Coordinates of C-alpha atoms and ligand atoms in Angstrom, one line a residue:
M1 CA -86.7 -11.9 -8.6
N2 CA -89.0 -14.0 -9.3
T3 CA -89.1 -18.3 -9.1
P4 CA -88.8 -19.3 -12.8
W5 CA -91.6 -22.2 -13.2
Y6 CA -89.2 -24.3 -13.3
H7 CA -88.3 -24.1 -10.1
K8 CA -91.9 -25.1 -9.1
T9 CA -93.2 -27.2 -11.4
T10 CA -93.1 -31.5 -10.7
I11 CA -92.0 -34.2 -13.2
Y12 CA -93.1 -37.7 -14.6
Q13 CA -90.3 -39.2 -16.4
I14 CA -92.0 -41.0 -19.1
Y15 CA -89.9 -43.6 -21.0
P16 CA -91.7 -44.1 -24.3
R17 CA -90.9 -47.7 -25.4
S18 CA -92.7 -49.3 -22.1
F19 CA -95.7 -46.3 -22.4
F20 CA -98.1 -47.2 -24.2
D21 CA -98.4 -48.8 -28.1
S22 CA -100.9 -47.3 -29.9
N23 CA -100.5 -49.4 -32.7
R24 CA -99.9 -52.9 -31.9
D25 CA -96.7 -53.5 -32.6
G26 CA -95.4 -54.1 -28.7
I27 CA -93.3 -50.7 -28.8
G28 CA -94.8 -47.4 -27.1
D29 CA -94.8 -45.6 -29.2
L30 CA -95.3 -41.3 -29.4
K31 CA -99.1 -41.5 -30.3
G32 CA -99.7 -43.6 -27.1
I33 CA -98.9 -40.9 -24.3
I34 CA -101.0 -38.5 -26.2
L35 CA -103.2 -41.2 -25.5
K36 CA -102.1 -41.0 -21.8
L37 CA -101.6 -37.3 -21.8
D38 CA -105.3 -36.9 -19.5
Y39 CA -104.0 -39.7 -17.4
I40 CA -101.0 -37.5 -16.6
H41 CA -103.0 -34.4 -16.2
Q42 CA -105.8 -35.8 -14.0
L43 CA -101.9 -36.6 -11.7
G44 CA -101.3 -33.6 -11.1
F45 CA -97.9 -33.1 -12.9
E46 CA -96.8 -30.6 -14.0
T47 CA -93.9 -31.4 -16.4
L48 CA -93.3 -34.2 -19.1
W49 CA -89.9 -35.7 -19.0
I50 CA -89.4 -38.2 -22.5
S51 CA -86.6 -40.6 -23.0
P52 CA -85.0 -40.0 -26.0
F53 CA -87.4 -41.9 -29.1
F54 CA -85.2 -39.8 -31.9
S55 CA -83.3 -42.1 -34.8
S56 CA -81.3 -44.6 -34.0
P57 CA -80.2 -48.5 -33.8
Q58 CA -81.2 -48.6 -30.4
A59 CA -78.3 -50.1 -29.4
D60 CA -79.1 -48.0 -25.8
T61 CA -82.6 -48.4 -26.8
G62 CA -82.1 -44.7 -27.2
Y63 CA -79.9 -43.0 -25.5
D64 CA -78.0 -44.3 -29.0
I65 CA -79.0 -41.5 -31.2
S66 CA -77.7 -41.3 -35.6
S67 CA -79.4 -38.0 -36.1
Y68 CA -81.2 -35.5 -34.4
T69 CA -84.1 -34.2 -36.2
D70 CA -85.6 -37.3 -37.1
I71 CA -88.0 -39.8 -35.6
A72 CA -87.5 -43.0 -35.0
P73 CA -90.1 -44.5 -36.6
E74 CA -91.3 -47.5 -34.4
Y75 CA -92.2 -43.7 -32.3
G76 CA -94.3 -41.8 -34.3
S77 CA -93.9 -38.9 -37.2
M78 CA -92.4 -35.6 -37.3
D79 CA -96.2 -34.8 -37.3
E80 CA -97.2 -37.0 -34.9
A81 CA -93.4 -35.2 -31.6
L82 CA -95.7 -31.8 -32.7
Q83 CA -98.9 -33.2 -32.1
L84 CA -97.5 -33.9 -29.1
I85 CA -96.6 -31.4 -27.9
D86 CA -99.9 -29.6 -28.6
E87 CA -101.4 -31.3 -26.7
V88 CA -99.1 -31.2 -23.6
H89 CA -100.1 -27.2 -24.0
Q90 CA -103.3 -27.0 -25.1
R91 CA -103.6 -29.1 -21.1
G92 CA -101.3 -26.1 -19.8
M93 CA -98.5 -29.1 -18.9
K94 CA -95.8 -28.4 -21.0
I95 CA -92.5 -30.6 -22.2
V96 CA -88.6 -32.1 -21.6
F97 CA -86.8 -34.0 -24.4
D98 CA -83.9 -35.9 -23.8
M99 CA -81.2 -34.0 -25.3
V100 CA -77.9 -36.4 -25.3
M101 CA -75.3 -34.3 -26.2
N102 CA -72.4 -35.9 -25.0
H103 CA -72.3 -38.8 -27.9
T104 CA -73.9 -40.0 -30.8
S105 CA -74.2 -43.4 -31.9
I106 CA -71.8 -45.2 -34.0
E107 CA -73.9 -45.0 -37.0
H108 CA -74.1 -41.2 -36.7
P109 CA -73.5 -40.4 -40.6
W110 CA -71.8 -37.4 -39.0
F111 CA -69.1 -40.5 -37.4
K112 CA -69.4 -42.5 -40.1
E113 CA -67.5 -40.0 -42.3
S114 CA -64.9 -39.1 -39.6
R115 CA -64.0 -42.6 -39.3
T116 CA -63.3 -42.5 -43.1
S117 CA -60.0 -40.0 -42.4
R118 CA -57.8 -37.8 -41.2
N119 CA -58.6 -34.9 -43.6
N120 CA -62.4 -35.3 -44.3
P121 CA -64.2 -32.6 -43.4
K122 CA -65.6 -34.0 -40.1
S123 CA -62.8 -35.9 -39.2
D124 CA -62.0 -33.8 -35.8
W125 CA -65.9 -33.9 -34.3
Y126 CA -65.5 -36.6 -32.3
I127 CA -62.3 -36.8 -29.9
W128 CA -59.5 -39.2 -32.2
R129 CA -56.1 -40.0 -29.9
D130 CA -53.5 -41.5 -31.7
S131 CA -51.3 -44.1 -29.7
H132 CA -49.5 -42.9 -26.5
L133 CA -46.6 -45.8 -28.4
P134 CA -46.6 -44.8 -31.8
S135 CA -43.6 -45.6 -32.5
L136 CA -43.9 -49.0 -31.4
G137 CA -45.3 -49.7 -34.6
E138 CA -47.9 -51.8 -35.9
G139 CA -45.1 -53.3 -37.7
L140 CA -45.5 -55.0 -34.9
G141 CA -48.5 -55.1 -33.6
V142 CA -48.0 -53.3 -30.7
R143 CA -50.7 -50.7 -29.5
A144 CA -51.8 -48.0 -26.5
K145 CA -54.4 -46.7 -25.3
P146 CA -54.4 -43.0 -25.6
N147 CA -54.2 -43.1 -21.6
N148 CA -55.6 -44.7 -18.6
W149 CA -59.5 -42.7 -18.9
Q150 CA -61.7 -45.5 -18.3
S151 CA -65.0 -45.4 -19.6
L152 CA -68.0 -44.9 -17.2
T153 CA -68.8 -47.6 -17.9
G154 CA -65.8 -49.9 -16.4
G155 CA -63.0 -50.9 -19.3
S156 CA -61.5 -48.2 -20.9
G157 CA -62.9 -46.0 -23.4
W158 CA -60.5 -45.7 -26.3
H159 CA -61.7 -48.2 -28.9
Y160 CA -59.5 -48.6 -31.9
S161 CA -60.3 -47.4 -35.6
P162 CA -58.2 -49.7 -38.6
E163 CA -59.4 -47.3 -41.6
R164 CA -57.3 -43.8 -39.6
K165 CA -55.3 -46.2 -37.4
Q166 CA -56.6 -43.8 -33.8
Y167 CA -58.4 -44.5 -31.4
F168 CA -61.8 -42.6 -30.2
W169 CA -63.2 -41.9 -26.8
S170 CA -66.3 -43.3 -25.3
S171 CA -67.2 -42.4 -22.1
F172 CA -69.9 -45.5 -22.6
L173 CA -69.8 -48.0 -24.1
P174 CA -68.4 -48.5 -27.3
F175 CA -70.0 -47.5 -30.0
Q176 CA -72.1 -44.5 -29.1
P177 CA -68.7 -42.0 -29.4
D178 CA -68.6 -38.5 -27.6
L179 CA -68.6 -35.6 -30.1
N180 CA -65.7 -32.7 -29.5
Y181 CA -67.1 -29.8 -27.6
R182 CA -63.3 -27.5 -28.1
N183 CA -64.5 -28.0 -32.3
P184 CA -66.5 -25.1 -32.9
E185 CA -69.0 -26.3 -35.5
V186 CA -69.6 -29.8 -33.7
K187 CA -70.7 -26.7 -30.8
K188 CA -72.2 -24.9 -33.1
T189 CA -74.0 -27.3 -34.2
M190 CA -75.0 -28.7 -31.6
S191 CA -76.6 -25.6 -30.3
D192 CA -78.7 -25.4 -32.8
T193 CA -80.1 -28.6 -32.8
V194 CA -80.8 -27.5 -29.2
R195 CA -82.6 -24.1 -31.2
F196 CA -84.9 -26.6 -33.3
W197 CA -86.3 -28.5 -30.7
L198 CA -87.3 -25.0 -28.7
N199 CA -88.3 -23.2 -31.9
K200 CA -90.9 -26.5 -32.7
G201 CA -91.6 -25.4 -28.4
V202 CA -90.1 -28.1 -27.0
D203 CA -90.1 -26.6 -22.9
G204 CA -86.3 -27.6 -22.6
F205 CA -84.0 -30.8 -21.8
R206 CA -83.3 -33.0 -20.0
L207 CA -79.6 -33.3 -20.6
D208 CA -77.1 -36.7 -20.9
I209 CA -74.0 -37.4 -18.8
F210 CA -73.8 -34.0 -19.0
N211 CA -70.8 -34.3 -16.8
V212 CA -68.3 -35.9 -19.0
I213 CA -69.3 -33.5 -21.9
Y214 CA -65.5 -31.9 -21.6
K215 CA -62.3 -33.4 -21.0
N216 CA -58.9 -32.6 -20.4
A217 CA -57.1 -30.9 -23.1
E218 CA -54.4 -32.1 -23.0
F219 CA -55.4 -35.6 -21.9
R220 CA -53.7 -36.8 -18.9
N221 CA -53.4 -39.7 -17.3
N222 CA -55.4 -40.0 -13.7
P223 CA -54.1 -40.5 -11.6
F224 CA -54.8 -43.9 -8.8
S225 CA -57.3 -44.7 -6.1
F226 CA -57.8 -47.2 -4.3
K227 CA -61.3 -47.3 -5.1
L228 CA -63.3 -50.2 -7.5
L229 CA -66.5 -48.9 -8.0
P230 CA -68.4 -45.3 -8.6
T231 CA -70.3 -44.2 -6.1
E232 CA -73.3 -41.0 -6.5
D233 CA -71.4 -38.5 -4.2
D234 CA -68.2 -39.8 -6.1
P235 CA -67.4 -40.9 -9.4
S236 CA -64.0 -42.2 -9.4
G237 CA -63.9 -45.7 -9.6
F238 CA -61.9 -49.0 -11.3
F239 CA -59.0 -47.8 -9.6
Q240 CA -58.8 -44.1 -10.6
E241 CA -59.8 -40.6 -10.0
A242 CA -61.9 -39.8 -12.7
K243 CA -60.0 -36.6 -12.5
F244 CA -59.4 -35.1 -16.0
N245 CA -62.6 -36.9 -17.6
L246 CA -65.7 -35.3 -16.3
N247 CA -66.3 -32.3 -14.6
Q248 CA -64.3 -30.2 -16.1
P249 CA -64.5 -26.1 -15.4
E250 CA -65.9 -26.1 -18.8
S251 CA -68.1 -27.9 -18.5
F252 CA -69.3 -25.9 -16.1
A253 CA -68.6 -22.4 -18.4
F254 CA -70.9 -24.3 -21.6
A255 CA -73.9 -24.9 -18.6
K256 CA -74.2 -21.0 -19.0
E257 CA -73.6 -20.7 -22.5
L258 CA -76.3 -23.9 -23.3
R259 CA -78.4 -22.0 -20.8
S260 CA -78.7 -18.3 -23.5
V261 CA -78.9 -20.1 -25.8
C262 CA -81.5 -21.9 -24.1
D263 CA -82.9 -17.8 -22.7
E264 CA -82.9 -17.2 -26.2
F265 CA -86.5 -18.5 -26.4
G266 CA -88.0 -17.8 -23.3
E267 CA -87.7 -19.6 -19.9
K268 CA -87.1 -23.0 -20.1
I269 CA -86.1 -26.4 -18.5
L270 CA -82.1 -27.5 -18.9
L271 CA -82.1 -30.8 -16.3
G272 CA -78.1 -31.8 -16.2
E273 CA -77.6 -35.5 -15.5
V274 CA -74.3 -35.6 -12.7
S275 CA -73.0 -36.5 -10.5
G276 CA -70.5 -36.2 -8.0
D277 CA -69.9 -34.2 -4.9
R278 CA -72.5 -31.8 -4.3
S279 CA -70.0 -28.4 -4.3
I280 CA -69.0 -30.2 -7.8
I281 CA -71.4 -30.2 -8.7
R282 CA -73.7 -27.2 -8.1
K283 CA -71.3 -25.6 -10.5
F284 CA -73.5 -26.0 -12.7
L285 CA -76.4 -23.9 -12.1
G286 CA -74.2 -21.2 -11.6
D287 CA -71.9 -19.2 -9.1
D288 CA -74.3 -17.0 -7.2
V289 CA -76.7 -16.6 -9.7
N290 CA -79.7 -18.9 -12.1
N291 CA -77.5 -18.9 -15.2
G292 CA -75.9 -22.0 -15.6
L293 CA -78.6 -24.9 -16.1
G294 CA -81.3 -24.6 -14.4
L295 CA -81.0 -28.0 -11.9
V296 CA -79.6 -30.8 -11.9
F297 CA -80.1 -34.0 -10.6
D298 CA -79.1 -35.4 -7.1
F299 CA -78.8 -39.2 -7.6
E300 CA -77.0 -40.0 -3.6
M301 CA -80.9 -40.1 -2.5
L302 CA -81.5 -43.4 -5.2
N303 CA -79.8 -45.0 -2.5
F304 CA -81.5 -43.8 0.7
Q305 CA -82.2 -45.0 4.0
F306 CA -86.0 -45.1 4.9
S307 CA -84.9 -42.9 8.3
A308 CA -86.2 -40.1 10.2
D309 CA -82.7 -38.9 10.5
Y310 CA -81.5 -40.3 7.4
F311 CA -83.7 -37.6 5.7
R312 CA -83.7 -35.3 7.6
K313 CA -79.0 -34.8 7.1
L314 CA -80.5 -34.8 3.4
I315 CA -82.4 -32.3 3.7
E316 CA -80.0 -30.5 5.3
R317 CA -77.0 -30.7 2.9
I318 CA -79.1 -30.3 0.2
E319 CA -80.3 -27.1 2.3
I320 CA -77.0 -26.3 2.0
H321 CA -75.8 -27.1 -1.4
F322 CA -78.8 -25.9 -3.0
P323 CA -80.4 -22.3 -1.7
D324 CA -82.2 -20.1 -2.7
P325 CA -81.6 -18.9 -6.1
F326 CA -80.6 -22.6 -7.0
M327 CA -83.5 -25.3 -6.6
P328 CA -82.3 -28.6 -6.0
V329 CA -84.6 -31.9 -7.7
Y330 CA -85.7 -35.1 -5.3
V331 CA -85.6 -38.1 -7.8
F332 CA -86.2 -41.8 -5.9
S333 CA -86.4 -43.8 -8.9
N334 CA -85.8 -44.0 -13.3
H335 CA -84.6 -46.2 -15.7
D336 CA -81.7 -46.7 -15.0
R337 CA -81.8 -47.9 -11.4
R338 CA -83.4 -50.6 -9.1
R339 CA -87.0 -48.8 -8.5
S340 CA -87.7 -47.0 -4.7
I341 CA -90.6 -49.6 -3.3
H342 CA -87.4 -52.1 -3.6
K343 CA -85.4 -50.6 -1.0
L344 CA -88.9 -49.3 0.5
G345 CA -90.1 -53.0 0.8
E346 CA -92.6 -52.7 -1.4
D347 CA -94.8 -51.3 1.8
L348 CA -96.7 -48.6 0.0
R349 CA -97.5 -47.7 3.7
K350 CA -93.3 -46.6 3.8
A351 CA -94.1 -45.0 0.0
K352 CA -97.0 -43.2 0.4
L353 CA -95.0 -41.6 3.3
L354 CA -92.3 -41.3 0.7
A355 CA -94.3 -39.9 -1.4
L356 CA -95.5 -36.9 0.6
L357 CA -91.9 -36.6 1.4
Q358 CA -91.2 -35.9 -1.8
L359 CA -93.6 -33.4 -2.6
T360 CA -93.5 -31.4 -0.5
V361 CA -89.7 -30.7 0.4
R362 CA -87.7 -27.2 -1.4
G363 CA -87.2 -28.3 -5.0
V364 CA -88.3 -30.0 -7.7
P365 CA -89.8 -33.8 -7.4
C366 CA -89.2 -36.4 -10.2
V367 CA -90.8 -39.2 -10.1
Y368 CA -89.9 -42.2 -12.9
Y369 CA -93.3 -43.8 -14.7
G370 CA -95.9 -46.8 -12.8
E371 CA -93.7 -45.9 -9.3
E372 CA -97.1 -44.1 -8.4
I373 CA -98.7 -47.1 -8.3
G374 CA -95.3 -49.0 -6.8
M375 CA -94.6 -50.5 -9.9
T376 CA -92.2 -53.4 -9.8
D377 CA -88.8 -54.5 -11.1
L378 CA -88.8 -57.8 -13.1
P379 CA -85.8 -59.9 -12.8
Q380 CA -84.0 -60.8 -16.0
P381 CA -81.3 -62.7 -17.5
F382 CA -78.0 -60.7 -18.7
N383 CA -77.7 -62.9 -22.0
T384 CA -80.7 -62.0 -23.5
A385 CA -81.0 -58.5 -22.3
M386 CA -82.1 -55.6 -24.9
D387 CA -79.7 -53.4 -22.6
P388 CA -76.4 -53.1 -23.6
V389 CA -75.0 -53.1 -20.3
P390 CA -74.8 -56.6 -18.3
H391 CA -73.8 -58.2 -21.8
K392 CA -70.6 -56.5 -20.7
F393 CA -70.4 -58.4 -17.7
R394 CA -71.7 -61.4 -18.3
S395 CA -68.1 -63.7 -17.2
I396 CA -70.4 -62.1 -14.0
P397 CA -72.2 -64.0 -11.5
R398 CA -76.0 -62.0 -11.2
F399 CA -75.3 -62.4 -7.2
V400 CA -72.4 -60.2 -7.1
F401 CA -74.1 -57.2 -8.5
D402 CA -77.7 -58.0 -6.8
L403 CA -74.8 -57.9 -3.0
L404 CA -73.7 -55.0 -4.3
G405 CA -77.1 -53.7 -4.5
L406 CA -76.3 -52.7 -8.7
T407 CA -79.2 -52.4 -11.0
I408 CA -76.6 -54.0 -14.5
N409 CA -79.5 -54.9 -16.1
R410 CA -81.8 -51.8 -16.3
D411 CA -84.6 -53.9 -18.2
E412 CA -85.6 -54.3 -15.5
V413 CA -87.1 -51.2 -14.1
R414 CA -88.3 -50.8 -18.0
T415 CA -90.8 -53.5 -17.8
P416 CA -94.4 -52.1 -19.5
M417 CA -96.5 -50.3 -17.3
Q418 CA -99.2 -51.9 -16.5
W419 CA -102.5 -49.6 -17.1
D420 CA -105.3 -52.9 -16.6
S421 CA -105.5 -56.6 -16.0
T422 CA -106.5 -57.5 -19.4
P423 CA -103.2 -59.1 -21.2
N424 CA -100.0 -57.5 -21.2
A425 CA -101.8 -55.3 -18.7
G426 CA -102.9 -53.2 -21.1
F427 CA -99.5 -51.6 -22.6
S428 CA -100.1 -54.0 -25.9
S429 CA -102.6 -56.0 -27.6
A430 CA -99.6 -57.1 -29.7
G431 CA -98.5 -60.6 -29.5
K432 CA -94.6 -59.3 -27.5
T433 CA -94.2 -56.9 -25.8
W434 CA -90.5 -55.1 -26.3
L435 CA -90.0 -56.4 -23.2
P436 CA -91.8 -59.1 -20.8
V437 CA -94.9 -57.2 -18.9
H438 CA -94.8 -57.7 -14.7
K439 CA -96.7 -61.0 -13.9
N440 CA -97.9 -58.7 -10.9
Y441 CA -99.9 -56.9 -13.2
S442 CA -103.5 -58.3 -12.5
K443 CA -102.5 -56.8 -8.7
I444 CA -101.1 -53.8 -9.3
N445 CA -102.3 -51.7 -12.4
V446 CA -103.5 -47.5 -13.0
E447 CA -107.0 -49.4 -12.9
R448 CA -107.4 -51.5 -10.2
A449 CA -105.5 -49.0 -8.1
S450 CA -108.0 -46.0 -9.1
K451 CA -110.4 -47.7 -7.9
A452 CA -109.6 -48.1 -4.3
E453 CA -109.6 -44.8 -2.1
D454 CA -106.6 -45.8 -0.1
S455 CA -104.2 -46.4 -3.5
L456 CA -100.5 -45.3 -3.3
L457 CA -102.5 -44.1 -6.6
N458 CA -104.9 -42.3 -4.6
T459 CA -102.4 -40.6 -2.4
I460 CA -99.9 -39.8 -4.9
Q461 CA -103.2 -37.3 -6.7
G462 CA -105.0 -35.8 -3.3
L463 CA -100.5 -35.1 -2.5
M464 CA -100.4 -33.3 -5.8
K465 CA -103.7 -31.9 -5.8
V466 CA -102.5 -30.5 -2.6
R467 CA -98.9 -29.1 -3.7
N468 CA -100.3 -27.4 -7.0
H469 CA -103.0 -25.4 -4.5
E470 CA -100.6 -23.9 -1.9
R471 CA -97.7 -21.8 -3.0
S472 CA -95.7 -22.5 0.1
L473 CA -95.5 -25.4 -1.2
Q474 CA -93.6 -25.4 -4.5
E475 CA -91.7 -22.3 -4.0
G476 CA -91.3 -21.5 -0.2
S477 CA -88.5 -21.9 2.5
L478 CA -88.1 -25.0 4.1
E479 CA -87.0 -25.0 8.2
I480 CA -86.7 -28.2 9.8
L481 CA -88.5 -28.3 12.9
S482 CA -86.6 -29.6 16.2
G483 CA -87.3 -31.2 19.0
L484 CA -89.5 -34.1 17.7
P485 CA -90.4 -37.2 19.3
K486 CA -87.9 -39.7 17.4
G487 CA -88.6 -41.3 14.6
I488 CA -90.4 -38.2 13.2
L489 CA -89.4 -35.5 10.7
G490 CA -91.0 -32.4 10.4
Y491 CA -90.0 -29.1 8.3
T492 CA -91.7 -25.9 7.5
R493 CA -92.9 -24.5 4.2
K494 CA -93.3 -20.5 4.4
L495 CA -93.8 -18.3 1.7
N496 CA -94.5 -14.1 2.5
K497 CA -97.2 -15.4 6.0
E498 CA -98.1 -18.7 4.1
K499 CA -97.0 -21.7 6.3
V500 CA -97.3 -25.8 6.1
A501 CA -95.8 -27.8 8.7
I502 CA -95.3 -31.7 7.1
L503 CA -95.0 -33.9 9.9
L504 CA -93.5 -37.8 8.6
N505 CA -93.6 -40.5 11.2
F506 CA -90.9 -43.1 9.9
D507 CA -91.1 -45.7 12.7
P508 CA -94.1 -47.9 12.0
Q509 CA -95.0 -47.4 15.7
P510 CA -98.1 -44.4 16.4
R511 CA -96.5 -41.1 17.6
K512 CA -98.9 -38.9 20.0
F513 CA -97.3 -35.3 20.7
E514 CA -97.9 -31.6 21.4
F515 CA -98.3 -29.3 18.2
E516 CA -99.5 -26.7 17.9
Y517 CA -101.5 -26.2 14.6
S518 CA -104.8 -24.7 13.5
E519 CA -106.0 -27.1 10.4
C520 CA -105.2 -30.6 8.3
L521 CA -104.4 -29.6 4.8
F522 CA -104.5 -33.6 4.2
K523 CA -103.2 -36.6 5.8
L524 CA -102.1 -40.2 5.0
S525 CA -103.9 -42.2 7.6
K526 CA -108.4 -41.6 8.5
T527 CA -107.0 -42.6 11.8
D528 CA -104.7 -40.4 12.2
N529 CA -105.3 -36.2 13.5
L530 CA -105.1 -33.6 15.3
A531 CA -106.9 -32.2 18.3
N532 CA -106.4 -29.2 21.1
A533 CA -103.3 -29.3 20.1
K534 CA -102.3 -32.7 20.4
L535 CA -100.9 -34.9 16.9
H536 CA -101.8 -39.1 16.5
L537 CA -100.0 -40.0 13.5
N538 CA -99.5 -43.5 13.2
G539 CA -96.7 -45.5 12.1
Y540 CA -95.4 -44.7 8.7
S541 CA -98.0 -42.2 7.9
G542 CA -97.6 -38.3 7.8
M543 CA -99.6 -35.1 7.5
I544 CA -99.8 -31.7 5.9
L545 CA -101.2 -29.3 8.8
K546 CA -101.5 -25.3 8.3
A547 CA -100.3 -22.7 10.4
Ligands
LIG601 C1 -77.5 -42.2 -19.1 C2 -78.6 -42.9 -19.7 C3 -78.1 -44.2 -19.7 C4 -77.9 -44.3 -20.8 C5 -76.6 -43.3 -20.7 C6 -75.9 -43.5 -22.1 O1 -76.8 -42.6 -18.2 O2 -80.1 -42.3 -18.4 O3 -79.7 -44.3 -19.9 O4 -77.5 -45.4 -21.2 O5 -76.7 -41.9 -20.4 O6 -75.9 -42.4 -22.8
LIG602 CA1 -96.3 -49.0 -31.2

């Protein structure tokens, strides 16, 4: 079977509010993305994933949608959305929208109607339940939540609505009520929403918190667990095992249904935001054949350690869980987590080595805007945050989260793109931008990076050229090399007769060792070399070699 395009692609994630502001209101917009398309094209990325820009009260900056088929005015118009799709395609690129299917905004007309009574036409579109102690009664003022489930942000996800004298369920925050996919009308309407955008030419979707889309039909209580905080490989936490509110069998089945909706339009990407053990998240892709979501994120690697040993083990485990015909995704940053540069001690040599790995390992790389220039997080106080999450945790001192390595205030990783050293980093010519621009913009920006031959930006561009040229890097099999010196990670990528080897030195010391390859396709450091079957790699350096 031919490898689908979305298994060979490279993804660049845009957070539209922070990419480029074309009309001086301090907010990035669709026109702004259009104006910067050549930049992404020249960098060499094929696919753009754009975080939501649909109608929304923006209580969770667009992840709270009030109309799936309208564009929020601050981002532009439908015409501009269509122009964006078209301009992306004209450059031979692909465009992926962010589909927040699990929940709407509390302001969505569907929810407004649903909450009015227990018998309106939309009454069953959301997840409504009675108190589990109805007989204690309102009269006594005693109410008990329908069950013990916790939301993904901690605390009960059940919220009381006096109109219906019932609770509605929110997996994330109280103003993001979950839709009820056990109602066929909901499923049909949302499938038609997917069709609506496919008809307009989008190449697929990133699926927001897709692992919570179905909940246990009987609403059984979750069992107790000693786990305090959810982790990437195990979403259980807040002292309970998340057994009945996520990763349900119905969600795996729905992944296949959604795939068949997409198949009506050809080969489309479905990239699931899911979390849990790899053997579980793999189920979203299909059983033995690729007939579910085409790709899922694997967030464990966001907590990577910078060592050859860590990455060797990571790749080995990933190869076990995502063998052909599946394809893993390699992602180190996004709009919810700390930028990877922090884990690298802001060392650009390390960032280049990580990019070498991400763009040559077997998998689809997904790069968050600004990573290519080493943009850093901007610490900001919780109490003035745009992001609703830190407001929930205002009573807990910040150092607690810092110690735990948690990004609670996601504003910190969403600051405006740093284009050049003019005011507001060239992001906007407004007086004030929606989030402050990082003070380091005169040092860290695209213009400056593009002029420095050995910048991270130019390194990534160079790597992308090699990747886009070598089919073995896009779809070849992977084999880890053994017998290499300590601190060196090496693997080969092979497709038919084409074979390349990638060698990465994770140690600060240079290394010299025997290696029989004929040609060097790429090296991170000018003084790395391969001569007479001897390979010399500088500290934190790496190479791509051809057999
Ligand atoms: C996902 C998004 C995040 C959003 C949440 C609720 O995790 O990545 O930004 O707040 O879902 O939609
Ligand atoms: Ca704007």
